[in-house]
PDB file of C-alpha atoms in Angstrom:
ATOM      1  CA  MET B 986     -58.305  -6.758 -53.416  1.00 37.00           C
ATOM      2  CA  LEU B 987     -59.494  -3.391 -52.070  1.00 41.00           C
ATOM      3  CA  HIS B 988     -59.291  -3.211 -48.292  1.00 44.00           C
ATOM      4  CA  TYR B 989     -61.952  -1.094 -46.646  1.00 46.00           C
ATOM      5  CA  ASP B 990     -62.236  -0.105 -42.993  1.00 64.00           C
ATOM      6  CA  PHE B 991     -65.635   1.222 -41.985  1.00 67.00           C
ATOM      7  CA  PRO B 992     -65.203   4.767 -40.555  1.00 76.00           C
ATOM      8  CA  LEU B 993     -67.054   4.048 -37.307  1.00 80.00           C
ATOM      9  CA  VAL B 994     -66.017   7.150 -35.351  1.00 83.00           C
ATOM     10  CA  PRO B 995     -66.788   9.564 -38.244  1.00 84.00           C
ATOM     11  CA  PHE B 996     -70.106   7.744 -38.737  1.00 87.00           C
ATOM     12  CA  LEU B 997     -71.057   8.216 -35.085  1.00 88.00           C
ATOM     13  CA  PHE B 998     -70.052  11.888 -35.041  1.00 86.00           C
ATOM     14  CA  ALA B 999     -71.878  12.648 -38.297  1.00 89.00           C
ATOM     15  CA  THR B1000     -74.973  10.812 -37.069  1.00 90.00           C
ATOM     16  CA  ALA B1001     -74.933  12.640 -33.726  1.00 89.00           C
ATOM     17  CA  LEU B1002     -74.661  16.054 -35.394  1.00 86.00           C
ATOM     18  CA  SER B1003     -77.471  15.302 -37.834  1.00 89.00           C
ATOM     19  CA  VAL B1004     -79.802  13.955 -35.163  1.00 89.00           C
ATOM     20  CA  ASN B1005     -79.000  16.908 -32.891  1.00 86.00           C
ATOM     21  CA  GLY B1006     -79.804  19.314 -35.718  1.00 84.00           C
ATOM     22  CA  LEU B1007     -83.129  17.611 -36.358  1.00 85.00           C
ATOM     23  CA  ARG B1008     -84.021  17.544 -32.669  1.00 86.00           C
ATOM     24  CA  LYS B1009     -83.253  21.235 -32.173  1.00 81.00           C
ATOM     25  CA  ARG B1010     -84.839  22.157 -35.526  1.00 80.00           C
ATOM     26  CA  SER B1011     -81.657  23.795 -36.792  1.00 78.00           C
ATOM     27  CA  LEU B1012     -81.735  21.310 -39.701  1.00 84.00           C
ATOM     28  CA  SER B1013     -84.576  20.134 -41.910  1.00 86.00           C
ATOM     29  CA  PRO B1014     -84.691  16.413 -42.824  1.00 88.00           C
ATOM     30  CA  SER B1015     -82.881  17.139 -46.087  1.00 89.00           C
ATOM     31  CA  GLY B1016     -80.447  19.397 -44.240  1.00 87.00           C
ATOM     32  CA  ALA B1017     -79.700  16.634 -41.734  1.00 89.00           C
ATOM     33  CA  ALA B1018     -78.996  14.180 -44.557  1.00 91.00           C
ATOM     34  CA  ALA B1019     -76.685  16.686 -46.243  1.00 90.00           C
ATOM     35  CA  ALA B1020     -74.946  17.407 -42.933  1.00 90.00           C
ATOM     36  CA  PHE B1021     -74.401  13.681 -42.390  1.00 91.00           C
ATOM     37  CA  LEU B1022     -72.833  13.222 -45.831  1.00 92.00           C
ATOM     38  CA  THR B1023     -70.639  16.297 -45.405  1.00 92.00           C
ATOM     39  CA  GLY B1024     -69.612  15.319 -41.890  1.00 91.00           C
ATOM     40  CA  ILE B1025     -68.665  11.731 -42.599  1.00 91.00           C
ATOM     41  CA  SER B1026     -66.769  12.781 -45.734  1.00 90.00           C
ATOM     42  CA  MET B1027     -64.694  15.385 -43.892  1.00 93.00           C
ATOM     43  CA  LEU B1028     -64.093  13.233 -40.812  1.00 91.00           C
ATOM     44  CA  SER B1029     -63.054  10.065 -42.648  1.00 89.00           C
ATOM     45  CA  LEU B1030     -59.548  11.268 -43.547  1.00 90.00           C
ATOM     46  CA  PRO B1031     -56.484  10.272 -41.516  1.00 90.00           C
ATOM     47  CA  LEU B1032     -56.213  14.029 -40.850  1.00 93.00           C
ATOM     48  CA  ARG B1033     -59.212  14.854 -38.652  1.00 92.00           C
ATOM     49  CA  THR B1034     -58.665  18.622 -38.567  1.00 95.00           C
ATOM     50  CA  PRO B1035     -61.108  19.632 -41.367  1.00 95.00           C
ATOM     51  CA  GLY B1036     -63.880  17.585 -39.776  1.00 94.00           C
ATOM     52  CA  ILE B1037     -63.197  19.046 -36.336  1.00 94.00           C
ATOM     53  CA  VAL B1038     -63.368  22.581 -37.748  1.00 96.00           C
ATOM     54  CA  LEU B1039     -66.708  21.639 -39.337  1.00 94.00           C
ATOM     55  CA  ILE B1040     -68.061  20.401 -35.988  1.00 92.00           C
ATOM     56  CA  ILE B1041     -67.047  23.557 -34.097  1.00 94.00           C
ATOM     57  CA  PHE B1042     -68.470  25.726 -36.896  1.00 93.00           C
ATOM     58  CA  TYR B1043     -71.809  23.932 -36.611  1.00 88.00           C
ATOM     59  CA  LEU B1044     -71.941  24.147 -32.804  1.00 88.00           C
ATOM     60  CA  LEU B1045     -70.957  27.829 -32.642  1.00 91.00           C
ATOM     61  CA  GLY B1046     -73.280  28.776 -35.487  1.00 86.00           C
ATOM     62  CA  SER B1047     -76.234  26.970 -33.914  1.00 81.00           C
ATOM     63  CA  SER B1048     -75.588  28.658 -30.568  1.00 84.00           C
ATOM     64  CA  ALA B1049     -75.424  32.085 -32.227  1.00 82.00           C
ATOM     65  CA  THR B1050     -78.720  31.440 -34.013  1.00 77.00           C
ATOM     66  CA  ARG B1051     -80.429  30.757 -30.681  1.00 73.00           C
ATOM     67  CA  ALA B1052     -78.889  33.800 -28.947  1.00 72.00           C
ATOM     68  CA  GLY B1053     -81.198  36.716 -28.240  1.00 60.00           C
ATOM     69  CA  GLN B1054     -84.297  35.096 -29.759  1.00 62.00           C
ATOM     70  CA  PRO B1055     -86.829  37.449 -28.097  1.00 51.00           C
ATOM     71  CA  ARG B1056     -84.992  40.498 -29.431  1.00 58.00           C
ATOM     72  CA  LYS B1057     -84.652  38.936 -32.893  1.00 53.00           C
ATOM     73  CA  ALA B1058     -88.359  38.061 -32.945  1.00 53.00           C
ATOM     74  CA  ALA B1059     -89.163  41.724 -32.367  1.00 53.00           C
ATOM     75  CA  LEU B1060     -86.981  42.782 -35.309  1.00 52.00           C
ATOM     76  CA  GLU B1061     -87.358  39.980 -37.859  1.00 57.00           C
ATOM     77  CA  ASP B1062     -90.522  38.187 -38.911  1.00 59.00           C
ATOM     78  CA  GLY B1063     -89.916  34.427 -38.842  1.00 56.00           C
ATOM     79  CA  HIS B1064     -87.970  34.084 -35.595  1.00 52.00           C
ATOM     80  CA  ASP B1065     -91.236  33.612 -33.729  1.00 47.00           C
ATOM     81  CA  HIS B1066     -92.344  30.825 -36.100  1.00 49.00           C
ATOM     82  CA  GLY B1067     -89.906  28.358 -34.538  1.00 49.00           C
ATOM     83  CA  GLN B1068     -87.967  27.946 -37.776  1.00 50.00           C
ATOM     84  CA  ALA B1069     -85.079  30.382 -37.382  1.00 50.00           C
ATOM     85  CA  GLY B1070     -81.918  28.646 -38.512  1.00 56.00           C
ATOM     86  CA  TYR B1071     -83.901  25.761 -40.052  1.00 67.00           C
ATOM     87  CA  ARG B1072     -81.378  24.857 -42.767  1.00 79.00           C
ATOM     88  CA  THR B1073     -82.169  22.778 -45.831  1.00 85.00           C
ATOM     89  CA  ALA B1074     -79.792  20.562 -47.830  1.00 85.00           C
ATOM     90  CA  ALA B1075     -79.137  23.396 -50.280  1.00 85.00           C
ATOM     91  CA  GLN B1076     -78.176  25.717 -47.426  1.00 85.00           C
ATOM     92  CA  VAL B1077     -75.918  23.087 -45.840  1.00 87.00           C
ATOM     93  CA  PHE B1078     -74.072  22.456 -49.091  1.00 86.00           C
ATOM     94  CA  SER B1079     -73.787  26.181 -49.898  1.00 84.00           C
ATOM     95  CA  ASN B1080     -72.153  26.628 -46.478  1.00 84.00           C
ATOM     96  CA  SER B1081     -69.725  23.739 -46.918  1.00 90.00           C
ATOM     97  CA  ALA B1082     -69.026  23.400 -50.654  1.00 92.00           C
ATOM     98  CA  SER B1083     -65.483  24.737 -51.055  1.00 95.00           C
ATOM     99  CA  ALA B1084     -64.307  23.252 -47.741  1.00 96.00           C
ATOM    100  CA  LEU B1085     -65.719  19.849 -48.702  1.00 95.00           C
ATOM    101  CA  VAL B1086     -64.070  19.922 -52.137  1.00 96.00           C
ATOM    102  CA  ALA B1087     -60.716  20.999 -50.633  1.00 97.00           C
ATOM    103  CA  THR B1088     -60.904  18.254 -47.995  1.00 96.00           C
ATOM    104  CA  LEU B1089     -61.646  15.569 -50.565  1.00 95.00           C
ATOM    105  CA  ALA B1090     -58.804  16.859 -52.749  1.00 96.00           C
ATOM    106  CA  TRP B1091     -56.440  16.730 -49.755  1.00 96.00           C
ATOM    107  CA  GLY B1092     -57.545  13.174 -49.083  1.00 94.00           C
ATOM    108  CA  ALA B1093     -56.956  12.140 -52.681  1.00 94.00           C
ATOM    109  CA  LEU B1094     -53.382  13.455 -52.514  1.00 95.00           C
ATOM    110  CA  HIS B1095     -52.447  12.297 -49.028  1.00 94.00           C
ATOM    111  CA  ALA B1096     -54.787   9.609 -47.639  1.00 90.00           C
ATOM    112  CA  PRO B1097     -53.609   6.070 -48.501  1.00 84.00           C
ATOM    113  CA  GLY B1098     -56.331   4.174 -50.348  1.00 81.00           C
ATOM    114  CA  PHE B1099     -58.480   7.270 -50.828  1.00 83.00           C
ATOM    115  CA  PRO B1100     -60.297   7.269 -54.201  1.00 82.00           C
ATOM    116  CA  GLY B1101     -59.387   9.764 -56.893  1.00 85.00           C
ATOM    117  CA  ILE B1102     -55.621   9.910 -56.435  1.00 87.00           C
ATOM    118  CA  ARG B1103     -54.897   9.687 -60.169  1.00 90.00           C
ATOM    119  CA  VAL B1104     -57.351  12.459 -60.935  1.00 91.00           C
ATOM    120  CA  ALA B1105     -55.900  14.636 -58.152  1.00 91.00           C
ATOM    121  CA  GLU B1106     -52.312  14.060 -59.284  1.00 90.00           C
ATOM    122  CA  ALA B1107     -53.232  14.986 -62.853  1.00 91.00           C
ATOM    123  CA  LEU B1108     -55.215  18.040 -61.735  1.00 91.00           C
ATOM    124  CA  PHE B1109     -52.550  19.432 -59.383  1.00 92.00           C
ATOM    125  CA  VAL B1110     -49.590  18.124 -61.436  1.00 93.00           C
ATOM    126  CA  VAL B1111     -47.897  16.570 -58.391  1.00 94.00           C
ATOM    127  CA  ARG B1112     -47.360  13.120 -56.939  1.00 92.00           C
ATOM    128  CA  GLY B1113     -49.363  12.296 -53.847  1.00 91.00           C
ATOM    129  CA  VAL B1114     -47.527  11.923 -50.524  1.00 93.00           C
ATOM    130  CA  PRO B1115     -48.987   9.501 -47.937  1.00 92.00           C
ATOM    131  CA  TYR B1116     -49.830  11.257 -44.681  1.00 92.00           C
ATOM    132  CA  ARG B1117     -47.612  10.500 -41.676  1.00 84.00           C
ATOM    133  CA  ASP B1118     -48.505  12.498 -38.573  1.00 78.00           C
ATOM    134  CA  GLU B1119     -45.037  12.210 -37.081  1.00 80.00           C
ATOM    135  CA  SER B1120     -42.989  13.123 -40.149  1.00 87.00           C
ATOM    136  CA  TRP B1121     -44.541  16.275 -41.652  1.00 94.00           C
ATOM    137  CA  CYS B1122     -47.059  18.967 -40.801  1.00 95.00           C
ATOM    138  CA  PRO B1123     -49.915  19.407 -43.307  1.00 95.00           C
ATOM    139  CA  LEU B1124     -49.160  23.147 -43.365  1.00 96.00           C
ATOM    140  CA  ASP B1125     -45.564  22.614 -44.511  1.00 95.00           C
ATOM    141  CA  ALA B1126     -45.095  24.518 -47.765  1.00 93.00           C
ATOM    142  CA  GLY B1127     -42.818  21.845 -49.218  1.00 92.00           C
ATOM    143  CA  VAL B1128     -45.378  19.018 -49.175  1.00 92.00           C
ATOM    144  CA  THR B1129     -46.849  18.286 -52.630  1.00 94.00           C
ATOM    145  CA  GLU B1130     -45.415  21.603 -53.815  1.00 94.00           C
ATOM    146  CA  GLY B1131     -47.530  23.502 -51.308  1.00 95.00           C
ATOM    147  CA  TRP B1132     -50.898  21.966 -52.171  1.00 96.00           C
ATOM    148  CA  SER B1133     -51.387  20.385 -48.740  1.00 96.00           C
ATOM    149  CA  ARG B1134     -50.990  23.799 -47.119  1.00 97.00           C
ATOM    150  CA  ALA B1135     -53.118  25.586 -49.713  1.00 97.00           C
ATOM    151  CA  LEU B1136     -55.999  23.127 -49.424  1.00 97.00           C
ATOM    152  CA  LEU B1137     -56.086  23.418 -45.636  1.00 98.00           C
ATOM    153  CA  PHE B1138     -56.123  27.196 -45.918  1.00 98.00           C
ATOM    154  CA  VAL B1139     -59.056  26.859 -48.326  1.00 98.00           C
ATOM    155  CA  VAL B1140     -60.852  24.953 -45.567  1.00 97.00           C
ATOM    156  CA  LEU B1141     -59.969  27.658 -43.040  1.00 98.00           C
ATOM    157  CA  GLY B1142     -60.964  30.465 -45.411  1.00 97.00           C
ATOM    158  CA  HIS B1143     -64.308  28.844 -46.074  1.00 96.00           C
ATOM    159  CA  PHE B1144     -65.305  28.251 -42.472  1.00 96.00           C
ATOM    160  CA  ALA B1145     -63.853  31.555 -41.231  1.00 96.00           C
ATOM    161  CA  CYS B1146     -65.953  33.388 -43.829  1.00 95.00           C
ATOM    162  CA  CYS B1147     -69.113  31.411 -43.011  1.00 93.00           C
ATOM    163  CA  MET B1148     -68.565  31.723 -39.260  1.00 94.00           C
ATOM    164  CA  GLY B1149     -67.915  35.442 -39.599  1.00 92.00           C
ATOM    165  CA  ASP B1150     -71.054  35.928 -41.675  1.00 89.00           C
ATOM    166  CA  THR B1151     -73.153  33.816 -39.301  1.00 89.00           C
ATOM    167  CA  LEU B1152     -72.028  35.731 -36.213  1.00 91.00           C
ATOM    168  CA  ALA B1153     -72.347  39.082 -37.992  1.00 87.00           C
ATOM    169  CA  SER B1154     -75.939  38.238 -38.940  1.00 82.00           C
ATOM    170  CA  GLU B1155     -77.043  36.540 -35.729  1.00 83.00           C
ATOM    171  CA  LEU B1156     -75.286  38.850 -33.247  1.00 85.00           C
ATOM    172  CA  GLY B1157     -75.079  42.048 -35.293  1.00 79.00           C
ATOM    173  CA  ILE B1158     -78.853  42.384 -35.243  1.00 79.00           C
ATOM    174  CA  LEU B1159     -78.605  42.669 -31.447  1.00 80.00           C
ATOM    175  CA  SER B1160     -76.307  45.705 -31.673  1.00 78.00           C
ATOM    176  CA  SER B1161     -77.362  48.745 -29.644  1.00 78.00           C
ATOM    177  CA  THR B1162     -76.246  51.053 -32.453  1.00 83.00           C
ATOM    178  CA  PRO B1163     -78.123  51.146 -35.795  1.00 82.00           C
ATOM    179  CA  PRO B1164     -76.377  49.467 -38.739  1.00 84.00           C
ATOM    180  CA  ILE B1165     -75.394  51.230 -41.939  1.00 87.00           C
ATOM    181  CA  LEU B1166     -75.968  49.941 -45.464  1.00 84.00           C
ATOM    182  CA  LEU B1167     -72.636  49.206 -47.110  1.00 80.00           C
ATOM    183  CA  THR B1168     -73.568  50.649 -50.500  1.00 82.00           C
ATOM    184  CA  THR B1169     -75.077  53.935 -49.260  1.00 85.00           C
ATOM    185  CA  LEU B1170     -73.529  54.331 -45.769  1.00 84.00           C
ATOM    186  CA  LYS B1171     -76.996  55.317 -44.484  1.00 85.00           C
ATOM    187  CA  THR B1172     -78.597  53.873 -41.353  1.00 86.00           C
ATOM    188  CA  VAL B1173     -81.125  51.090 -41.964  1.00 81.00           C
ATOM    189  CA  PRO B1174     -83.291  48.812 -39.791  1.00 78.00           C
ATOM    190  CA  PRO B1175     -81.463  45.938 -38.039  1.00 74.00           C
ATOM    191  CA  GLY B1176     -81.573  42.789 -40.168  1.00 71.00           C
ATOM    192  CA  THR B1177     -81.312  44.598 -43.513  1.00 77.00           C
ATOM    193  CA  ASN B1178     -79.282  42.643 -46.076  1.00 76.00           C
ATOM    194  CA  GLY B1179     -75.877  44.215 -46.611  1.00 77.00           C
ATOM    195  CA  ALA B1180     -75.982  46.241 -43.398  1.00 81.00           C
ATOM    196  CA  LEU B1181     -72.943  46.551 -41.108  1.00 87.00           C
ATOM    197  CA  SER B1182     -72.868  47.152 -37.365  1.00 87.00           C
ATOM    198  CA  LEU B1183     -69.975  47.532 -34.953  1.00 89.00           C
ATOM    199  CA  LEU B1184     -71.043  44.451 -32.979  1.00 89.00           C
ATOM    200  CA  GLY B1185     -71.539  42.389 -36.139  1.00 88.00           C
ATOM    201  CA  THR B1186     -68.185  43.374 -37.638  1.00 91.00           C
ATOM    202  CA  THR B1187     -66.374  42.605 -34.379  1.00 93.00           C
ATOM    203  CA  ALA B1188     -68.187  39.278 -34.142  1.00 93.00           C
ATOM    204  CA  SER B1189     -67.224  38.350 -37.710  1.00 94.00           C
ATOM    205  CA  ILE B1190     -63.517  38.898 -36.999  1.00 96.00           C
ATOM    206  CA  GLY B1191     -63.839  36.965 -33.749  1.00 96.00           C
ATOM    207  CA  GLY B1192     -65.626  34.133 -35.556  1.00 95.00           C
ATOM    208  CA  GLY B1193     -62.811  33.868 -38.068  1.00 96.00           C
ATOM    209  CA  MET B1194     -60.265  33.798 -35.249  1.00 97.00           C
ATOM    210  CA  ALA B1195     -62.275  31.038 -33.555  1.00 97.00           C
ATOM    211  CA  MET B1196     -61.991  28.919 -36.690  1.00 97.00           C
ATOM    212  CA  GLY B1197     -58.252  29.639 -36.864  1.00 97.00           C
ATOM    213  CA  TRP B1198     -57.832  28.663 -33.211  1.00 98.00           C
ATOM    214  CA  THR B1199     -59.799  25.460 -33.802  1.00 98.00           C
ATOM    215  CA  MET B1200     -57.574  24.449 -36.702  1.00 98.00           C
ATOM    216  CA  TRP B1201     -54.445  25.261 -34.666  1.00 97.00           C
ATOM    217  CA  ALA B1202     -55.666  23.235 -31.672  1.00 97.00           C
ATOM    218  CA  ALA B1203     -56.667  20.241 -33.807  1.00 96.00           C
ATOM    219  CA  LEU B1204     -53.359  20.175 -35.685  1.00 96.00           C
ATOM    220  CA  SER B1205     -51.383  20.574 -32.465  1.00 95.00           C
ATOM    221  CA  VAL B1206     -53.163  17.636 -30.851  1.00 94.00           C
ATOM    222  CA  GLU B1207     -53.091  15.182 -33.727  1.00 93.00           C
ATOM    223  CA  ASN B1208     -49.833  15.985 -35.528  1.00 94.00           C
ATOM    224  CA  ALA B1209     -46.406  15.718 -33.884  1.00 93.00           C
ATOM    225  CA  ALA B1210     -44.642  17.749 -36.573  1.00 94.00           C
ATOM    226  CA  CYS B1211     -47.133  20.621 -36.148  1.00 95.00           C
ATOM    227  CA  ARG B1212     -46.579  20.600 -32.381  1.00 94.00           C
ATOM    228  CA  ASP B1213     -42.909  21.421 -32.970  1.00 92.00           C
ATOM    229  CA  GLN B1214     -43.934  24.736 -34.567  1.00 93.00           C
ATOM    230  CA  THR B1215     -47.052  25.403 -32.498  1.00 92.00           C
ATOM    231  CA  GLY B1216     -46.182  29.029 -31.625  1.00 92.00           C
ATOM    232  CA  ASP B1217     -45.722  30.102 -35.233  1.00 94.00           C
ATOM    233  CA  LEU B1218     -48.823  28.222 -36.347  1.00 96.00           C
ATOM    234  CA  PHE B1219     -50.910  29.824 -33.599  1.00 96.00           C
ATOM    235  CA  LEU B1220     -50.207  33.347 -34.854  1.00 96.00           C
ATOM    236  CA  LEU B1221     -50.467  32.281 -38.497  1.00 97.00           C
ATOM    237  CA  LEU B1222     -53.866  30.614 -38.207  1.00 97.00           C
ATOM    238  CA  LEU B1223     -55.419  33.187 -35.891  1.00 97.00           C
ATOM    239  CA  GLY B1224     -54.228  36.010 -38.120  1.00 97.00           C
ATOM    240  CA  TRP B1225     -55.478  34.534 -41.375  1.00 97.00           C
ATOM    241  CA  GLY B1226     -58.679  33.408 -39.656  1.00 97.00           C
ATOM    242  CA  ALA B1227     -59.356  36.997 -38.585  1.00 97.00           C
ATOM    243  CA  VAL B1228     -58.691  38.253 -42.116  1.00 97.00           C
ATOM    244  CA  ALA B1229     -61.001  35.667 -43.693  1.00 96.00           C
ATOM    245  CA  GLY B1230     -63.732  36.260 -41.105  1.00 95.00           C
ATOM    246  CA  GLY B1231     -63.687  40.029 -41.499  1.00 93.00           C
ATOM    247  CA  LEU B1232     -63.201  40.305 -45.247  1.00 92.00           C
ATOM    248  CA  GLY B1233     -65.484  37.344 -45.975  1.00 89.00           C
ATOM    249  CA  SER B1234     -68.280  38.940 -43.977  1.00 87.00           C
ATOM    250  CA  LEU B1235     -67.632  42.267 -45.727  1.00 89.00           C
ATOM    251  CA  LEU B1236     -67.875  40.563 -49.127  1.00 91.00           C
ATOM    252  CA  ASP B1237     -71.058  38.801 -48.056  1.00 86.00           C
ATOM    253  CA  SER B1238     -72.534  42.138 -46.989  1.00 84.00           C
ATOM    254  CA  LEU B1239     -71.587  43.752 -50.301  1.00 86.00           C
ATOM    255  CA  LEU B1240     -73.209  40.921 -52.235  1.00 86.00           C
ATOM    256  CA  GLY B1241     -76.221  41.011 -49.943  1.00 79.00           C
ATOM    257  CA  ALA B1242     -76.672  44.737 -50.497  1.00 77.00           C
ATOM    258  CA  THR B1243     -76.528  44.362 -54.282  1.00 82.00           C
ATOM    259  CA  LEU B1244     -78.053  40.923 -54.982  1.00 76.00           C
ATOM    260  CA  GLN B1245     -80.562  40.405 -52.176  1.00 67.00           C
ATOM    261  CA  ARG B1246     -83.837  42.243 -51.713  1.00 64.00           C
ATOM    262  CA  THR B1247     -84.819  43.293 -48.192  1.00 63.00           C
ATOM    263  CA  GLN B1248     -88.549  43.408 -47.491  1.00 60.00           C
ATOM    264  CA  TYR B1249     -89.968  45.375 -44.588  1.00 54.00           C
ATOM    265  CA  SER B1250     -93.454  44.770 -43.236  1.00 53.00           C
ATOM    266  CA  ASN B1251     -95.330  47.978 -42.427  1.00 53.00           C
ATOM    267  CA  THR B1252     -97.852  45.877 -40.536  1.00 57.00           C
ATOM    268  CA  SER B1253     -95.500  44.076 -38.153  1.00 53.00           C
ATOM    269  CA  LYS B1254     -92.688  46.673 -38.379  1.00 53.00           C
ATOM    270  CA  ARG B1255     -90.216  43.848 -38.948  1.00 57.00           C
ATOM    271  CA  ILE B1256     -87.802  42.611 -41.618  1.00 59.00           C
ATOM    272  CA  LEU B1257     -89.124  39.621 -43.566  1.00 56.00           C
ATOM    273  CA  THR B1258     -86.844  36.551 -43.632  1.00 57.00           C
ATOM    274  CA  ASP B1259     -86.800  33.261 -45.530  1.00 51.00           C
ATOM    275  CA  THR B1260     -88.975  31.739 -42.765  1.00 45.00           C
ATOM    276  CA  SER B1261     -91.561  34.527 -42.797  1.00 42.00           C
ATOM    277  CA  THR B1262     -95.137  33.941 -43.903  1.00 42.00           C
ATOM    278  CA  VAL B1263     -94.238  36.235 -46.828  1.00 41.00           C
ATOM    279  CA  PRO B1264     -90.631  35.116 -47.314  1.00 45.00           C
ATOM    280  CA  GLN B1265     -87.685  36.538 -49.169  1.00 49.00           C
ATOM    281  CA  ASP B1266     -86.262  34.558 -52.078  1.00 51.00           C
ATOM    282  CA  GLU B1267     -84.235  31.879 -50.276  1.00 53.00           C
ATOM    283  CA  SER B1268     -82.191  31.147 -53.413  1.00 56.00           C
ATOM    284  CA  ASP B1269     -80.611  34.619 -53.176  1.00 64.00           C
ATOM    285  CA  ILE B1270     -79.287  33.813 -49.705  1.00 72.00           C
ATOM    286  CA  LYS B1271     -77.748  30.518 -50.809  1.00 78.00           C
ATOM    287  CA  VAL B1272     -76.112  32.089 -53.861  1.00 84.00           C
ATOM    288  CA  VAL B1273     -74.607  34.932 -51.810  1.00 84.00           C
ATOM    289  CA  ASN B1274     -73.278  32.491 -49.204  1.00 85.00           C
ATOM    290  CA  LEU B1275     -71.808  30.222 -51.868  1.00 89.00           C
ATOM    291  CA  ILE B1276     -70.095  33.038 -53.776  1.00 91.00           C
ATOM    292  CA  SER B1277     -68.648  34.805 -50.731  1.00 91.00           C
ATOM    293  CA  SER B1278     -67.370  31.635 -49.039  1.00 92.00           C
ATOM    294  CA  THR B1279     -65.867  30.238 -52.234  1.00 94.00           C
ATOM    295  CA  LEU B1280     -64.076  33.466 -53.170  1.00 95.00           C
ATOM    296  CA  THR B1281     -62.750  33.914 -49.634  1.00 95.00           C
ATOM    297  CA  ALA B1282     -61.588  30.287 -49.460  1.00 96.00           C
ATOM    298  CA  ILE B1283     -59.749  30.472 -52.780  1.00 96.00           C
ATOM    299  CA  ALA B1284     -58.173  33.816 -51.869  1.00 96.00           C
ATOM    300  CA  LEU B1285     -56.885  32.499 -48.552  1.00 96.00           C
ATOM    301  CA  GLY B1286     -55.578  29.307 -50.147  1.00 95.00           C
ATOM    302  CA  TYR B1287     -53.647  31.420 -52.642  1.00 94.00           C
ATOM    303  CA  LEU B1288     -52.398  34.162 -50.323  1.00 94.00           C
ATOM    304  CA  ALA B1289     -51.542  32.151 -47.227  1.00 84.00           C
TER     305      ALA B1289
END
């Protein structure tokens, strides 16, 4: 008979995040439902680290969206409509897809009783190893022929890229120096898709490092084997987090400059956003986010 323990703590955390997003209007109703499903899925593993990284990503990203609202409202149409950062289910999933898949794959290989173990073993051509927090660190290269490590670095690459892009967009627009368009290297109005600023680029690297620090702290707290190598892991995760944050944001900017259209209102003298009365095509934003985060996540999982 299948034994099932209701994941009460993950349920409460996922519910709290979704309700908080609805209350602060950072999530639409569909976005809150998607955030709940993503949250409870990533928090329900015996290894809590991916879910903790997700929580910190959400909290930091929401705070960055609210930063400098008066200045943003003067530069971008839509910030003064009360819907800046109002994320739908499609946006939530596009900003969590590769991390969610990697987390579920890790669970299938290492979480006792987790569904899909036969599929995962056939896909990765390895035998699953039950997780024991005192016997091995999930970043050990010898566990499941390196797949445990690779899948966690996919999670880090994903959230470092998304955090870097979020901070570059939300804080870069506040830069005192004008941004340059990546494809032409000419100055453009703040908020232009594909534009780079010194503040935004610095923030993207810092955002990636924040995700690396979060993963290091979570692993150090919950896993005894990881605590024995905490110094090495600190440098490893911060370094790769910085790389994923910076390069992921750069890739997102390149895709934004080539795939997204930037509209400028001559009437309001502001950039139009997906929450403007005359919005941009929101699907372009989701596609760019999905492509950049997925490519960065896979690259980090392979390289690290």
